[in-house]
Coordinates of C-alpha atoms in Angstrom, one line a residue:
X1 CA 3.9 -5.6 -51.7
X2 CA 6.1 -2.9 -51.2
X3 CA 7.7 -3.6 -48.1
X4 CA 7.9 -7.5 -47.5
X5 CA 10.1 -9.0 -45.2
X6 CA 12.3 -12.0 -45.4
X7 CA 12.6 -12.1 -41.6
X8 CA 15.4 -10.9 -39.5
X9 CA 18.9 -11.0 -41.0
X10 CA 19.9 -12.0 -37.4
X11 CA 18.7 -14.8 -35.7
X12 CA 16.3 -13.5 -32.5
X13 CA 17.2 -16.4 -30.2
X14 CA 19.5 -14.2 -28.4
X15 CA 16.2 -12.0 -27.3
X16 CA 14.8 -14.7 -25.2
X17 CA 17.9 -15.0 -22.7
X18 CA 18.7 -11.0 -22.9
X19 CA 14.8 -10.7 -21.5
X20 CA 15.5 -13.2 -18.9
X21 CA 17.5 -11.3 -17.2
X22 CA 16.8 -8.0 -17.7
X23 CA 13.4 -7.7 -17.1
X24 CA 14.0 -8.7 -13.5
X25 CA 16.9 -5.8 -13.4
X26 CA 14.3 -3.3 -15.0
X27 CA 11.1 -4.7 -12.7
X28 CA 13.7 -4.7 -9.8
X29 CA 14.9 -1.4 -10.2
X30 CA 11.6 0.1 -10.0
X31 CA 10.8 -1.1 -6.5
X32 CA 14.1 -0.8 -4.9
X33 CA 13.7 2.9 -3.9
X34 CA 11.2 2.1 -0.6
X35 CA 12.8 -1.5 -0.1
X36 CA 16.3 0.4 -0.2
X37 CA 14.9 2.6 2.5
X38 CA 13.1 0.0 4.4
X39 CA 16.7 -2.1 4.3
X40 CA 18.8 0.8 5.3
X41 CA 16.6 1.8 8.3
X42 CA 16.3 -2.4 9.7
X43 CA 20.3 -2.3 9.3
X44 CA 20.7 0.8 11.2
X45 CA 17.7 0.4 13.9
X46 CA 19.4 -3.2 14.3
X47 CA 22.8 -1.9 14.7
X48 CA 21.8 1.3 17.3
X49 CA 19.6 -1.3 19.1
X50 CA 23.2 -3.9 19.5
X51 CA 25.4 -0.6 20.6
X52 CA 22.3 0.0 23.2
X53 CA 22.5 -2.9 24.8
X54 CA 26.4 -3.0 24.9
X55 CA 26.6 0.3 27.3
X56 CA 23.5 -0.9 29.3
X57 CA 25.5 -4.2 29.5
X58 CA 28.7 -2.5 30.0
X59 CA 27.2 -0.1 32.7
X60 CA 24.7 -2.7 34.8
X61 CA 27.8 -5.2 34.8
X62 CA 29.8 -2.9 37.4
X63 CA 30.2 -4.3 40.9
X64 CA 28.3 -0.5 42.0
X65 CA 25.2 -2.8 40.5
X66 CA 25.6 -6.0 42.4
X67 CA 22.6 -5.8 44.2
X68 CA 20.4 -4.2 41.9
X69 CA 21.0 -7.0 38.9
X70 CA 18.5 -9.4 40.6
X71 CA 16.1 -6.5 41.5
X72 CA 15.7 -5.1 38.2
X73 CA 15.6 -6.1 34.8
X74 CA 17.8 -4.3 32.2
X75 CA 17.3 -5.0 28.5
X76 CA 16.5 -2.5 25.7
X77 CA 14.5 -5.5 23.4
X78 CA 11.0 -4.8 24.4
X79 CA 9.8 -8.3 23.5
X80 CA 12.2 -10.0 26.2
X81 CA 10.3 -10.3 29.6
X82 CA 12.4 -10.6 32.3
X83 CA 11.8 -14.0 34.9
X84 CA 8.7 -14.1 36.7
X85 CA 10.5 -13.2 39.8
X86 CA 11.4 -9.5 38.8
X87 CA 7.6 -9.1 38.1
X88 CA 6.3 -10.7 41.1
X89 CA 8.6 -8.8 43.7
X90 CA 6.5 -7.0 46.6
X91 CA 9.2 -5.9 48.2
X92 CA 10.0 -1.8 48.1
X93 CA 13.6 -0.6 47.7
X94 CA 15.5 0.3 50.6
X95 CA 17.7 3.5 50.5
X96 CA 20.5 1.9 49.6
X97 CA 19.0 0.5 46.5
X98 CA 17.1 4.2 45.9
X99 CA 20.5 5.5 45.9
X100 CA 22.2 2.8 43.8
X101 CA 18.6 3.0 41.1
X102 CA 19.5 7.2 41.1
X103 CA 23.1 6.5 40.4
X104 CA 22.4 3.9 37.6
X105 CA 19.8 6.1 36.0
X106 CA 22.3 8.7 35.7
X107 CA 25.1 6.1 34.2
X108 CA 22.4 5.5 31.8
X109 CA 22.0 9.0 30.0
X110 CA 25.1 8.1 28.0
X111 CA 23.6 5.3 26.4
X112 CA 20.7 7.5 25.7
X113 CA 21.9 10.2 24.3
X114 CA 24.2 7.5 21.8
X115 CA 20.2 6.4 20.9
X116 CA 18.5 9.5 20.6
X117 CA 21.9 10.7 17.9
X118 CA 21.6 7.0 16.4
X119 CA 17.8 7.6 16.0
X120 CA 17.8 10.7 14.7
X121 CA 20.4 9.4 11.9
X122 CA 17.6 6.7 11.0
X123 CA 15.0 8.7 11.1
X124 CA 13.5 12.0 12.9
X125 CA 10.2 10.8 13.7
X126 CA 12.4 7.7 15.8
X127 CA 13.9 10.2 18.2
X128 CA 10.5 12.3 18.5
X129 CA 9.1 8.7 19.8
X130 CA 12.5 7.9 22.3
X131 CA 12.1 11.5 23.8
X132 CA 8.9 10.8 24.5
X133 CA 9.2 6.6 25.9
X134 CA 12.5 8.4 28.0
X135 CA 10.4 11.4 29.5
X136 CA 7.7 8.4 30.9
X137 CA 10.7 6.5 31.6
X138 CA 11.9 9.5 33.6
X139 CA 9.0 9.9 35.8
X140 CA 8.5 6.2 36.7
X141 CA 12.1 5.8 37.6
X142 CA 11.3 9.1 40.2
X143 CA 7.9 7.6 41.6
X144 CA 10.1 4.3 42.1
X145 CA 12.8 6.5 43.4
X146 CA 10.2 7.7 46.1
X147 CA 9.8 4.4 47.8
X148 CA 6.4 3.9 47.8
X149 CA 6.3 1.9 44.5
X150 CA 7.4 -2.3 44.6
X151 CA 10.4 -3.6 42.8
X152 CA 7.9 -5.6 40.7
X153 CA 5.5 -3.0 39.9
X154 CA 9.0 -0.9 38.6
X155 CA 10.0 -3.9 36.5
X156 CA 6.0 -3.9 35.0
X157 CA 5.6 -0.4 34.2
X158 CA 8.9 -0.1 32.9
X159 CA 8.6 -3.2 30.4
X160 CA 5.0 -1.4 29.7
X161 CA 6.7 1.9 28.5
X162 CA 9.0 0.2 26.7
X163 CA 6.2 -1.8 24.5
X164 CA 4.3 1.7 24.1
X165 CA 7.3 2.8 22.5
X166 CA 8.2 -0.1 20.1
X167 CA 4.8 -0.3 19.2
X168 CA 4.9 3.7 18.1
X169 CA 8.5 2.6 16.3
X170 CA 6.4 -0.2 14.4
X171 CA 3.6 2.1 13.4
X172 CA 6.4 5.2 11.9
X173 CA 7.9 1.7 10.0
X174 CA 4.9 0.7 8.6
X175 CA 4.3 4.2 7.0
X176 CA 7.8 4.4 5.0

């Protein structure tokens, strides 16, 4: 026999631990590139979605909207329904509330466009999808605006638009 070994001049215990951990590393390493994207995008979305809700909060909280805060339901989470009351209401605005729901909606395109740039950031196909949920959004506030559609029916179809929209969000996150 040419080539016999004695066996390692070093003892191999010190493998066994050094594989421990760095086959996790290695294994980890490999997978990190979609979760990394995945991560950065929930941190982001999260964050735009927080700053959203501030300047609706900051904007709906002035005394101009007194009377619409228990007419109308303001929140940018889709899965939060607002009380049964806001949904049930038959009654139709008067013109003082048209004028104070025209006033709002323009207070509000300040909080949109902070979206649509925060979107973009996160990901183009987002603001494609808010461009789209605020041109519905647009046209619903104008019917309501008209006087012919209930305070309830608003609240419904608004809350409707904005599921339509989170759903097309979830469906753009599912194929990252």
């Amino acid at each position: 026999v040419l080539f016999r070994s004695k066996g390692p001049t070093m003892p191999m215990n010190w493998l066994r631990p050094l594989a421990i951990l760095l086959v996790p590393m290695l294994l980890s390493a490999c997978a990190t590139g979609a979760q990394t994207e995945a991560a950065r995008i929930e941190q982001a979305t999260v964050a735009l979605n927080a700053e959203n809700q501030e300047c609706i909060d900051s904007i709906f909280a002035k005394a101009d909207y007194d009377d619409l805060r228990i007419k109308l339901f303001l929140n940018s989470e889709p899965n939060k329904s607002p009380p049964l009351a806001f949904w049930t209401d038959t009654k139709r605005p008067t013109k003082k509330e048209i004028s104070g729901v025209n006033k709002l909606h323009a207070d509000l395109q300040n909080c949109r466009k902070l979206v649509l740039d925060g979107a973009a950031n996160v990901n183009p196909s987002y603001a494609a999808i808010m461009i789209e949920g605020y041109s519905a959004s647009d046209k619903l506030w104008a019917e309501f605006a008209s006087g012919h559609m209930t305070w309830g029916k608003f609240n419904r179809k608004r809350q409707s638009i904005a599921k339509q929209q989170h759903q097309r969000l979830t469906e753009v996150d599912m194929a990252i």
